[in-house]
Amino acid sequence: MTDTMTVGSLNRINKTYSRRSMFLRRFGAHKLAVTGGIVLAVVVLVALIGPLLAGDPLALNPSQRLASPSFEHPFGTDNYGRDTFARAVAGARVSLLVGAVTAIITSVLGAIVGLFASYNRIADAILMRISDGLMAFPAILLAIAIMAAMGQRISNVIIALSIVFTPYVARIVRSAALVAKEQTYVEALRSQGASLFRILWINIFPNILSPLIIQATFVFADSIITEAALSFLGAGVPPPAPSWGNMLLDGKTLIYNAWWMTVFPGAFIMSTILAVNLLGDGLRDLLDPTFNRRK
Amino acid sequence: MTNLLEVVDLRTSFDTERGTVTAVDGASFTVAPGEVVGIVGESGCGKSVTAESILQLLDPASTTYSGQVRFGGEDLLTFGETAMRRIRGNRISMIFQDPMSALNPVFTIGDQLTEAILAHRRIGKQRARSEATELLEKTGIPEPQRRMRQYPHQLSGGQRQRVMIAMALSCDPELLIADEPTTALDVTTQSQILKLLIELKDEFDAGILFITHDLGVVAEICDRVVVMYLGEVVESANVHTLFDSPAHPYTRGLLASTPDIASDPSIDLPIIPGTVPTLHNVPVGCRFADRCSFVLPECRDRPIDLEVLSDGHSSRCIRSVKLFEDSAMSDGVAR
Ligand SMILES: Nc1ncnc2c1ncn2[C@@H]1O[C@H](COP(=O)(O)OP(=O)(O)OP(=O)(O)O)[C@@H](O)[C@H]1O
Ligand code: SF4
Ligand SMILES: [Mg+2]
């Protein structure tokens, strides 16, 4: 199924070698995408093995309050004497988890809603009006409202972000499917007695996979930012569990005394978002059939 | 011989932003088993809509059908979507003009053919695949084994059209609807595909409804011809009658403007003057009146009926009997 990733570029590629190797070769040549991929891989690695190296992110140590970066505490400590490095690394797990799970949920929901809307006018009218309504709110306000209604839990953060971002994905999928639907092969399939299910999921779905993958990377980045913003506003991941956002919140009042409390989580957020966006941009270039790579 | 397909007074209208348009207005014709019936006419006269109405492929939200599409003793227009799905691709198949986009770019030829077979028949995947390969072989594609594993973009237009034909024949249909299947192909490929269709028709004993705007193609393969103009059938006849003694001025115009068929190739081909009116302002009287060189004032008064001239030959023109008698000496279009 990986073959279907380059679907869009198909018509241009009139060569016989496999589309997968073609894609990998072009990806390798795309410096920004490669950079984004490497940085993201490092962050993921840190999130995975970091907690084994760093100490307990929740361990209080009153004698070591607000210690500046040292060999023992490379990122310093916070106002409870907790190790900032351990907390940032634990926060990476939270952020990546929230980003990845939200990206997966919105992709699945967005694909279902978008494809269905592309095929049924009544469903389209209803679903698109609902999504217009959701999109009319600034994402962060809507997320705060949902969190306020459901209570502060990581799972609720994911649910709130999924509600916020699904309409964006559904729109992209819908418009891609509307284009695919106009192709003669869809009419040909109908003339062969294909069911709606077979047309939508077996035949149109692979043709919308590239925009969906690209959109998923942006949702991934946006949910990390939005989660950080929510936590910063005190409506996200509840303390004492660390997240990059609530670490910024904790550091805010002490920024003149202990810059390390904000700079390190801030740097993590920035580099992760940058990496994911680079990757997403790169994928867009690589998967877009109308994109002609310059020499 | 009983007819395979009987279209009776078919009327297909669309709701559009500018009101309702009737793209097919009271079309009637028949197709017998083993017969090739051509539908000809200029672009926009309703040929494709007629074909799509038979299978009810048009958007149900904006399309209204009336009349009858009798097939196998039943009226297909009374069938719902589920019942139609059992007809489509199974008892009636269709091939399309554009072989470039009629196949899904993301699947191999083999997958698509196998899928089409499995959609209507309860057989194992392995068997479906081997039948698919056999079908491809029948359509004369070189190296069918290898083609099965290829993607549509790796095939030429002619080869893709052969794949479409294989797909259309995969469930041994009784009727094949071909909507300009050779228009996008070069002349050599075109005649190969036509030959293939005829061979396969005989082998499968199917009737064919063949849509084209090319009278040269009609002469090559059709037994009977239905000429359409602005949604109406204006003449229908046996292919020999149509070419030897066309009765409707529009048919004569089409014949005179077709190379190879026009009597004297040295003369510049006359073209039918003017353009087809739009469906939004259909004339009250004869729809062809504005472009007809035989027009009389009474032509514009009221709708013209389809008149039977002889067995199996009818024409929608108040002067056709007269013209029909003269046609042996006339050279086509009045100048
Ligand atoms: N979905 C639709 N809604 C409104 N009008 C339509 C629709 N589909 C077709 N028409 C109109 O119906 C008329 C007949 O179209 P049709 O496609 O049958 O022409 P055609 O004879 O097949 O022409 P061509 O040779 O170009 O394929 C045209 O005027 C077209 O604009
Ligand atoms: S009815 Fe009159 S206008 Fe129409 S085709 Fe015949 S002669 Fe021409
Ligand atoms: Mg057409």
XYZ file of C-alpha atoms and ligand atoms in Angstrom:
670
model
C 0.000 0.000 0.000
C 2.972 2.311 0.367
C 2.895 2.464 -3.414
C -0.177 4.589 -3.289
C 1.712 7.443 -1.659
C 2.802 8.855 -4.965
C -0.585 8.512 -6.551
C -0.812 12.127 -7.536
C 2.461 12.193 -9.375
C 1.546 9.065 -11.273
C 0.553 10.548 -14.545
C 3.825 12.363 -14.872
C 6.008 9.432 -14.078
C 6.138 7.450 -17.230
C 8.958 5.240 -16.158
C 8.877 1.635 -15.242
C 10.771 1.680 -11.974
C 8.746 1.352 -8.843
C 7.051 4.371 -7.408
C 8.324 3.632 -3.940
C 12.004 3.798 -4.860
C 11.234 6.872 -6.934
C 9.640 8.528 -3.924
C 12.524 7.654 -1.629
C 15.041 9.010 -4.101
C 13.202 12.309 -4.449
C 12.726 12.499 -0.700
C 16.480 12.061 -0.186
C 17.103 14.953 -2.539
C 14.748 17.240 -0.665
C 17.078 18.808 1.926
C 14.437 20.533 4.036
C 12.315 17.423 4.333
C 15.359 15.389 5.321
C 16.362 17.990 7.943
C 12.839 18.005 9.361
C 12.805 14.223 9.434
C 16.136 14.015 11.280
C 15.219 16.625 13.904
C 11.888 14.933 14.516
C 13.611 11.570 14.815
C 15.967 13.020 17.452
C 13.059 14.441 19.466
C 11.260 11.099 19.274
C 14.430 9.326 20.374
C 14.824 11.703 23.314
C 11.229 11.094 24.305
C 11.749 7.351 24.123
C 15.088 6.877 25.863
C 15.418 10.193 27.737
C 13.413 9.116 30.789
C 15.825 6.202 31.249
C 18.779 8.612 31.527
C 17.133 11.502 33.327
C 15.772 11.268 36.827
C 12.214 11.385 38.104
C 10.405 14.427 36.667
C 8.175 14.603 39.770
C 10.866 14.245 42.487
C 10.908 17.328 44.701
C 14.217 18.509 46.077
C 13.750 21.668 48.191
C 17.464 22.081 48.790
C 18.109 22.381 45.046
C 15.463 24.996 44.165
C 16.061 27.114 41.054
C 19.537 25.716 40.506
C 21.083 26.959 37.263
C 22.245 24.441 34.622
C 25.084 22.290 35.892
C 26.586 18.888 35.220
C 24.103 17.286 37.602
C 21.098 19.211 36.250
C 21.929 20.062 32.622
C 18.768 22.181 32.217
C 18.739 23.449 35.825
C 15.887 22.907 38.304
C 12.534 24.608 38.918
C 11.092 26.315 41.977
C 10.348 22.925 43.602
C 13.821 21.651 42.847
C 12.545 19.314 40.100
C 14.994 18.520 37.312
C 14.038 20.585 34.218
C 15.728 18.117 31.854
C 13.718 15.204 33.275
C 10.553 17.282 33.014
C 11.255 18.452 29.449
C 11.921 14.889 28.372
C 8.756 13.651 30.060
C 6.948 16.605 28.464
C 8.194 15.432 25.069
C 6.363 12.169 25.603
C 3.155 14.025 26.425
C 3.460 16.429 23.483
C 4.348 13.774 20.936
C 1.624 11.503 22.248
C -0.971 14.258 22.033
C 0.253 15.278 18.545
C 0.412 11.765 17.140
C -2.866 10.496 18.568
C -4.692 13.657 17.495
C -3.216 13.389 14.000
C -4.377 9.777 13.739
C -7.868 10.438 15.084
C -8.432 13.494 12.887
C -7.130 11.649 9.816
C -9.512 8.761 10.342
C -12.512 10.954 11.196
C -11.650 13.533 8.543
C -11.331 10.829 5.883
C -14.679 9.290 6.810
C -16.522 12.605 7.010
C -14.834 14.110 3.939
C -15.356 11.088 1.711
C -18.925 10.680 2.782
C -19.653 14.362 2.208
C -18.118 14.196 -1.260
C -20.626 11.571 -2.236
C -23.883 12.519 -0.627
C -25.303 15.969 -1.104
C -27.503 15.966 1.949
C -24.722 14.624 4.163
C -22.441 17.189 2.544
C -24.725 20.090 3.377
C -25.121 18.988 6.988
C -21.503 17.996 7.671
C -20.003 21.042 5.989
C -22.287 23.434 7.889
C -21.250 21.771 11.139
C -17.611 22.095 10.173
C -18.130 25.745 9.165
C -19.543 26.327 12.616
C -16.604 24.649 14.317
C -14.086 26.461 12.130
C -15.667 29.827 12.870
C -14.313 29.649 16.435
C -10.626 30.317 16.928
C -9.164 26.857 17.565
C -7.777 27.766 20.980
C -11.058 29.210 22.278
C -12.984 26.172 21.143
C -10.412 23.901 22.773
C -10.598 25.852 26.064
C -14.396 25.628 26.032
C -14.307 21.887 25.404
C -11.696 21.356 28.144
C -13.750 23.428 30.555
C -16.769 21.268 29.831
C -14.989 17.931 30.041
C -12.354 18.448 32.696
C -8.571 18.486 32.649
C -7.162 15.150 31.524
C -4.693 14.258 28.791
C -7.358 12.147 27.064
C -9.681 15.145 27.075
C -6.956 17.315 25.552
C -6.761 14.809 22.707
C -10.543 14.718 22.317
C -10.768 18.526 22.313
C -7.983 18.873 19.738
C -9.567 16.188 17.554
C -12.859 18.060 17.556
C -11.019 21.263 16.676
C -8.940 19.854 13.815
C -11.219 17.257 12.207
C -13.145 19.868 10.154
C -9.901 21.056 8.520
C -8.944 17.542 7.496
C -12.489 16.730 6.363
C -12.488 19.785 4.078
C -9.222 18.811 2.433
C -10.373 15.220 1.952
C -13.727 16.337 0.605
C -12.258 18.620 -2.020
C -9.691 16.034 -3.100
C -12.449 13.431 -3.343
C -14.678 15.766 -5.341
C -11.888 16.071 -7.891
C -11.236 12.326 -7.956
C -14.949 11.655 -8.296
C -15.131 13.513 -11.602
C -12.656 11.138 -13.221
C -14.162 8.823 -15.807
C -13.058 5.795 -13.838
C -15.629 6.547 -11.183
C -18.398 6.551 -13.777
C -16.840 3.440 -15.294
C -16.963 1.781 -11.881
C -20.599 2.722 -11.479
C -21.335 1.338 -14.917
C -19.831 -1.929 -13.692
C -22.246 -2.050 -10.794
C -19.743 -1.085 -8.106
C -21.248 -0.292 -4.713
C -20.782 3.068 -3.074
C -18.494 1.421 -0.529
C -16.277 -0.044 -3.232
C -16.094 3.270 -5.081
C -15.343 5.404 -2.037
C -13.060 3.246 0.042
C -11.343 1.020 -2.456
C -11.052 3.346 -5.413
C -11.215 6.978 -4.356
C -9.510 6.652 -0.981
C -6.037 5.794 -2.337
C -6.314 8.851 -4.571
C -6.766 11.198 -1.610
C -4.072 9.614 0.512
C -1.363 12.162 -0.338
C -3.289 15.272 0.727
C -4.426 13.364 3.809
C -0.881 12.446 4.848
C 0.300 16.022 4.345
C -2.599 17.425 6.311
C -1.927 14.936 9.110
C 1.595 16.308 9.573
C 0.225 19.825 9.944
C -2.383 18.648 12.429
C 0.430 16.950 14.324
C 2.338 20.238 14.586
C -0.745 22.315 15.334
C -1.889 20.018 18.128
C 1.499 20.226 19.804
C 1.302 24.026 19.716
C -2.315 24.123 20.796
C -1.690 21.656 23.612
C 1.207 23.831 24.786
C -0.983 26.918 24.613
C -3.786 25.163 26.503
C -1.387 24.000 29.218
C 0.179 27.439 29.347
C -3.279 28.856 29.993
C -3.827 26.224 32.658
C -6.489 24.380 30.631
C -4.346 21.564 29.316
C -2.324 18.767 30.829
C -2.948 19.012 34.575
C 0.033 19.470 36.961
C 2.098 17.962 38.386
C 2.486 15.905 35.187
C 4.880 17.897 33.005
C 4.112 19.124 29.523
C 6.019 21.711 27.533
C 3.092 24.075 27.856
C 2.658 23.907 31.636
C 6.441 24.118 32.106
C 6.286 27.464 30.279
C 3.445 28.475 32.578
C 5.510 27.562 35.662
C 8.547 29.386 34.320
C 6.700 32.514 33.262
C 6.734 34.296 36.633
C 10.353 33.357 37.256
C 11.720 34.202 33.845
C 14.121 36.835 35.229
C 15.374 34.535 38.018
C 15.472 31.233 36.185
C 15.543 31.629 32.374
C 16.235 27.902 31.968
C 12.738 27.032 33.119
C 11.249 28.626 29.970
C 14.045 28.523 27.414
C 14.495 24.739 27.324
C 10.854 23.699 26.945
C 10.445 26.621 24.525
C 13.341 25.369 22.438
C 11.843 21.872 22.373
C 8.515 23.201 21.142
C 10.126 25.365 18.493
C 12.382 22.724 17.073
C 9.691 20.056 17.031
C 7.157 22.291 15.283
C 9.755 23.473 12.816
C 10.785 19.896 12.085
C 7.228 18.691 11.535
C 6.387 21.648 9.319
C 9.501 21.134 7.229
C 8.569 17.503 6.854
C 4.992 18.403 5.902
C 6.126 21.000 3.368
C 8.558 18.527 1.914
C 5.893 15.846 1.622
C 3.599 18.326 -0.055
C 6.225 19.134 -2.644
C 7.054 15.509 -3.194
C 3.504 14.224 -3.403
C 2.077 17.077 -5.438
C 1.898 16.131 -9.111
C 1.920 19.768 -10.211
C 5.106 20.514 -8.316
C 8.106 20.623 -10.602
C 11.284 20.243 -8.684
C 13.905 22.801 -9.606
C 17.352 21.570 -10.556
C -36.648 -11.851 -33.059
C -37.586 -10.244 -29.764
C -35.734 -7.138 -28.871
C -33.068 -7.081 -26.208
C -33.552 -3.432 -25.383
C -36.585 -1.297 -26.081
C -36.326 2.365 -25.230
C -39.787 3.893 -25.361
C -40.335 7.634 -25.247
C -37.346 8.206 -22.958
C -37.206 11.679 -21.486
C -34.321 12.797 -19.260
C -34.386 16.202 -17.594
C -31.921 17.959 -15.363
C -32.643 20.551 -12.716
C -30.138 23.311 -13.287
C -29.668 26.760 -11.835
C -31.314 28.192 -14.931
C -34.346 25.925 -14.743
C -35.132 22.457 -16.017
C -33.547 21.287 -19.246
C -34.650 18.202 -21.130
C -31.526 16.689 -22.652
C -33.301 13.662 -24.119
C -36.824 14.335 -25.283
C -38.945 11.349 -26.209
C -36.318 9.032 -27.670
C -37.461 5.588 -28.828
C -35.353 2.839 -30.388
C -34.609 -0.847 -30.053
C -31.605 -3.141 -30.036
C -31.961 -6.832 -30.939
C -29.520 -9.538 -29.792
C -26.441 -9.580 -31.981
C -27.376 -6.261 -33.526
C -25.239 -3.100 -33.586
C -27.323 0.046 -33.335
C -25.591 3.370 -33.789
C -26.612 6.660 -32.209
C -25.182 9.601 -34.133
C -25.446 13.342 -33.858
C -23.366 16.422 -33.209
C -21.816 17.192 -29.854
C -24.399 17.996 -27.193
C -27.380 16.336 -28.885
C -27.925 13.946 -25.983
C -26.164 10.768 -27.038
C -24.263 10.232 -23.806
C -27.235 11.221 -21.680
C -29.306 8.585 -23.521
C -26.693 5.938 -22.749
C -26.336 7.016 -19.132
C -30.112 7.044 -18.711
C -30.336 3.402 -19.766
C -28.064 2.505 -16.839
C -29.302 5.376 -14.634
C -25.791 6.635 -14.099
C -26.746 10.299 -13.841
C -26.816 12.151 -10.545
C -30.098 11.048 -8.954
C -30.452 14.329 -7.060
C -30.892 16.455 -10.192
C -32.094 14.019 -12.850
C -35.649 12.971 -13.715
C -36.357 10.128 -16.111
C -39.635 9.236 -17.767
C -40.701 6.762 -20.412
C -39.525 3.173 -20.431
C -36.273 1.321 -20.786
C -37.448 -2.225 -21.377
C -34.771 -4.851 -20.939
C -35.334 -8.573 -20.399
C -39.088 -8.020 -20.059
C -38.766 -5.392 -17.332
C -38.697 -1.618 -17.245
C -35.304 -0.583 -15.840
C -36.604 2.871 -14.965
C -38.712 1.279 -12.224
C -35.590 -0.299 -10.679
C -33.930 1.134 -7.592
C -30.201 1.613 -7.155
C -29.608 -1.862 -5.712
C -31.474 -3.599 -8.502
C -29.652 -1.464 -11.073
C -26.306 -2.488 -9.596
C -27.089 -6.087 -10.478
C -27.757 -5.039 -14.081
C -24.750 -2.758 -14.502
C -21.571 -4.489 -15.574
C -23.372 -7.794 -15.383
C -26.121 -7.805 -18.001
C -25.406 -4.397 -19.531
C -21.850 -3.030 -19.655
C -20.498 0.215 -20.894
C -17.246 1.452 -22.342
C -16.243 5.074 -22.427
C -14.633 7.531 -24.756
C -11.631 8.391 -22.682
C -9.536 5.290 -22.031
C -6.904 7.483 -20.346
C -8.998 8.241 -17.300
C -11.417 5.304 -17.356
C -9.011 3.213 -15.278
C -8.007 4.022 -11.717
C -4.357 5.159 -11.779
C -3.467 3.562 -8.448
C -4.287 -0.070 -9.206
C -2.809 -2.565 -11.622
C -4.769 -3.685 -14.657
C -5.022 -7.147 -13.135
C -6.438 -5.866 -9.848
C -9.068 -3.792 -11.609
C -10.136 -6.579 -13.952
C -10.271 -9.102 -11.120
C -12.263 -6.701 -8.988
C -14.787 -6.193 -11.803
C -15.221 -9.948 -12.161
C -15.566 -10.528 -8.430
C -18.173 -7.787 -8.133
C -20.756 -9.966 -9.850
C -19.608 -13.526 -9.472
C -18.949 -15.760 -6.535
C -15.692 -17.342 -7.587
C -12.274 -17.528 -5.972
C -9.745 -14.775 -6.424
C -7.306 -17.091 -8.204
C -9.930 -18.132 -10.701
C -11.001 -14.550 -11.287
C -7.393 -13.624 -12.002
C -6.895 -16.388 -14.495
C -10.166 -15.475 -16.209
C -9.008 -11.870 -16.330
C -5.804 -12.941 -18.062
C -7.785 -15.004 -20.564
C -10.047 -12.051 -21.303
C -7.055 -9.802 -21.869
C -5.655 -12.374 -24.237
C -8.935 -12.399 -26.175
C -8.715 -8.661 -26.684
C -5.414 -9.165 -28.445
C -3.149 -7.377 -25.993
C 0.406 -8.623 -26.337
C 1.842 -10.286 -23.196
C -1.366 -10.346 -21.129
C 0.486 -11.897 -18.169
C 2.778 -8.906 -17.905
C -0.036 -6.384 -18.513
C -1.890 -7.789 -15.527
C 0.872 -6.487 -13.277
C 1.158 -3.082 -14.955
C -0.456 0.215 -14.064
C -2.712 2.091 -16.494
C -0.063 4.720 -17.253
C 2.207 2.030 -18.618
C -0.273 1.168 -21.398
C -1.083 2.995 -24.623
C -4.547 4.426 -25.271
C -5.479 1.554 -27.561
C -4.282 -1.007 -25.033
C -6.260 0.660 -22.281
C -9.363 0.598 -24.430
C -8.785 -3.132 -24.898
C -8.588 -3.471 -21.138
C -11.885 -1.576 -20.828
C -13.434 -3.914 -23.385
C -12.148 -6.930 -21.466
C -13.645 -5.453 -18.313
C -16.964 -4.757 -19.995
C -17.146 -8.330 -21.279
C -16.004 -9.916 -18.024
C -19.511 -10.899 -16.971
C -20.752 -11.926 -20.394
C -23.225 -9.053 -20.812
C -26.249 -9.222 -23.088
C -25.900 -5.590 -24.091
C -22.784 -3.486 -24.535
C -23.072 0.285 -24.624
C -20.058 1.911 -26.244
C -19.922 5.692 -25.865
C -17.516 6.936 -28.540
C -15.028 4.165 -27.721
C -12.671 5.046 -30.558
C -12.867 8.839 -30.679
C -9.680 9.340 -28.681
C -7.681 6.869 -30.751
C -5.763 7.192 -34.000
C -7.290 5.796 -37.186
C -5.363 2.507 -37.264
C -6.042 1.732 -33.622
C -9.638 2.789 -34.150
C -10.260 0.211 -36.847
C -8.514 -2.485 -34.799
C -10.769 -1.747 -31.852
C -13.870 -1.749 -34.062
C -12.854 -5.089 -35.511
C -12.292 -6.449 -32.029
C -15.726 -5.260 -30.887
C -17.417 -6.999 -33.801
C -15.500 -10.243 -33.237
C -16.292 -10.246 -29.548
C -19.927 -9.343 -30.180
C -20.250 -12.458 -32.325
C -18.454 -14.585 -29.770
C -20.473 -13.304 -26.832
C -23.671 -12.829 -28.873
C -24.320 -9.433 -27.320
C -26.200 -6.498 -28.748
C -24.257 -3.260 -29.055
C -25.474 0.300 -28.710
C -22.732 2.250 -30.395
C -22.523 5.988 -29.841
C -20.450 8.066 -32.211
C -20.460 11.285 -34.169
C -18.495 9.675 -36.960
C -20.622 8.356 -39.814
C -17.579 6.585 -41.218
C -17.540 4.414 -38.087
C -21.292 3.892 -38.393
C -20.875 2.618 -41.957
C -18.205 0.225 -40.748
C -20.018 -1.518 -37.942
C -23.678 -0.578 -37.468
C -26.741 -2.505 -38.615
C -29.184 0.244 -37.796
C -28.768 3.922 -37.000
C -30.609 6.422 -34.827
C -29.863 10.064 -35.624
C -30.368 12.514 -32.789
C -30.651 16.275 -32.843
C -31.099 18.454 -29.753
C -32.453 15.635 -27.622
C -34.813 14.206 -30.225
C -34.542 11.247 -32.558
C -34.841 12.843 -35.983
C -34.336 9.788 -38.142
C -33.877 6.098 -37.646
C -33.171 3.614 -40.368
C -31.330 0.563 -41.500
C -27.725 1.545 -42.229
C -28.108 0.993 -45.992
C -31.310 3.015 -46.171
C -29.681 5.793 -44.188
C -26.707 6.096 -46.494
C -28.618 5.479 -49.750
C -31.711 7.533 -49.136
C -31.489 9.730 -46.059
C -34.829 11.382 -45.389
C -34.112 14.114 -42.870
C -32.254 17.251 -43.956
C -30.054 16.974 -40.849
C -28.979 13.451 -41.767
C -28.228 14.621 -45.280
C -26.158 17.445 -43.883
C -24.203 15.024 -41.699
C -23.629 12.685 -44.622
C -22.569 15.468 -46.939
C -20.075 16.762 -44.401
C -18.453 13.397 -43.793
C -15.282 12.735 -45.764
C -15.150 9.424 -47.707
C -18.917 9.362 -47.885
C -19.526 12.649 -49.653
C -20.065 11.841 -53.293
C -17.288 13.944 -54.787
C -14.130 14.300 -52.688
C -12.848 17.229 -54.773
C -15.669 19.505 -53.650
C -15.200 21.353 -50.356
C -17.208 19.575 -47.729
C -20.345 21.542 -46.986
C -20.950 22.112 -43.343
C -24.324 22.474 -41.712
C -24.701 26.221 -41.141
C -25.265 27.618 -37.667
C -24.922 25.874 -34.332
C -27.124 23.715 -32.153
C -29.472 25.895 -30.064
C -29.079 25.500 -26.312
C -31.439 23.375 -24.273
C -32.683 26.536 -22.596
C -34.372 27.850 -25.722
C -35.625 24.896 -27.667
C -37.625 26.034 -30.728
C -41.364 25.327 -30.686
C -41.564 23.808 -34.145
C -38.901 21.792 -35.919
C -35.743 22.005 -33.804
C -33.598 22.011 -36.899
C -35.503 24.829 -38.644
C -32.892 27.556 -38.104
C -30.232 25.520 -39.865
C -32.351 23.769 -42.460
C -32.055 24.748 -46.115
C -35.460 23.192 -46.889
C -37.300 25.104 -44.192
C -40.921 26.171 -44.840
C -42.923 28.620 -42.692
C -45.159 25.832 -41.340
C -42.063 23.985 -40.048
C -41.914 26.431 -37.152
C -45.582 26.239 -36.123
C -45.743 23.171 -33.938
C -43.628 20.171 -32.922
C -42.983 17.779 -35.796
C -43.912 14.117 -35.357
C -41.712 11.200 -36.209
C -43.215 9.815 -39.412
C -42.840 6.246 -40.594
C -41.691 6.256 -44.203
C -41.237 2.557 -44.752
C -40.677 -0.486 -42.609
C -37.967 0.428 -40.093
C -37.389 3.896 -41.517
C -38.804 7.000 -39.896
C -38.003 10.686 -40.001
C -39.070 13.799 -38.115
C -39.613 16.236 -40.998
C -42.771 17.416 -42.735
C -40.991 17.362 -46.059
C -39.252 14.052 -45.680
C -41.636 12.024 -47.830
C -41.087 14.395 -50.676
C -37.360 14.635 -50.114
C -37.177 10.893 -49.690
C -38.633 10.412 -53.173
C -36.199 12.888 -54.663
C -33.166 11.718 -52.856
C -31.966 9.347 -55.538
C -31.174 12.319 -57.779
C -30.293 14.890 -55.145
C -26.638 15.188 -54.205
C -27.233 15.764 -50.537
C -27.658 19.251 -49.270
C -29.466 22.003 -51.112
C -27.025 24.776 -51.806
N -25.778 16.796 -15.480
C -26.228 17.645 -16.406
N -26.875 18.763 -16.051
C -27.345 19.636 -16.983
N -27.199 19.457 -18.309
C -26.546 18.369 -18.723
C -26.026 17.407 -17.807
N -25.421 16.417 -18.511
C -25.571 16.755 -19.812
N -26.242 17.916 -19.946
C -26.614 18.570 -21.197
O -27.284 17.645 -22.000
C -26.945 17.838 -23.360
C -26.560 16.521 -23.983
O -25.288 16.127 -23.482
P -24.592 14.799 -23.934
O -23.410 14.613 -23.051
O -25.562 13.692 -23.983
O -24.106 15.147 -25.388
P -23.430 14.181 -26.429
O -24.389 13.998 -27.546
O -22.944 12.951 -25.765
O -22.218 15.059 -26.940
P -20.697 14.662 -27.202
O -20.624 14.183 -28.597
O -19.982 15.955 -27.033
O -20.307 13.632 -26.195
C -25.859 18.879 -23.400
O -26.445 20.096 -23.814
C -25.386 18.979 -21.981
O -25.020 20.301 -21.699
S -39.449 20.051 -40.780
Fe -38.884 21.740 -42.062
S -37.222 22.771 -40.971
Fe -37.475 20.759 -40.062
S -36.068 19.511 -41.137
Fe -37.966 19.292 -42.201
S -37.894 20.846 -43.795
Fe -36.268 21.335 -42.353
Mg -20.990 12.235 -25.212
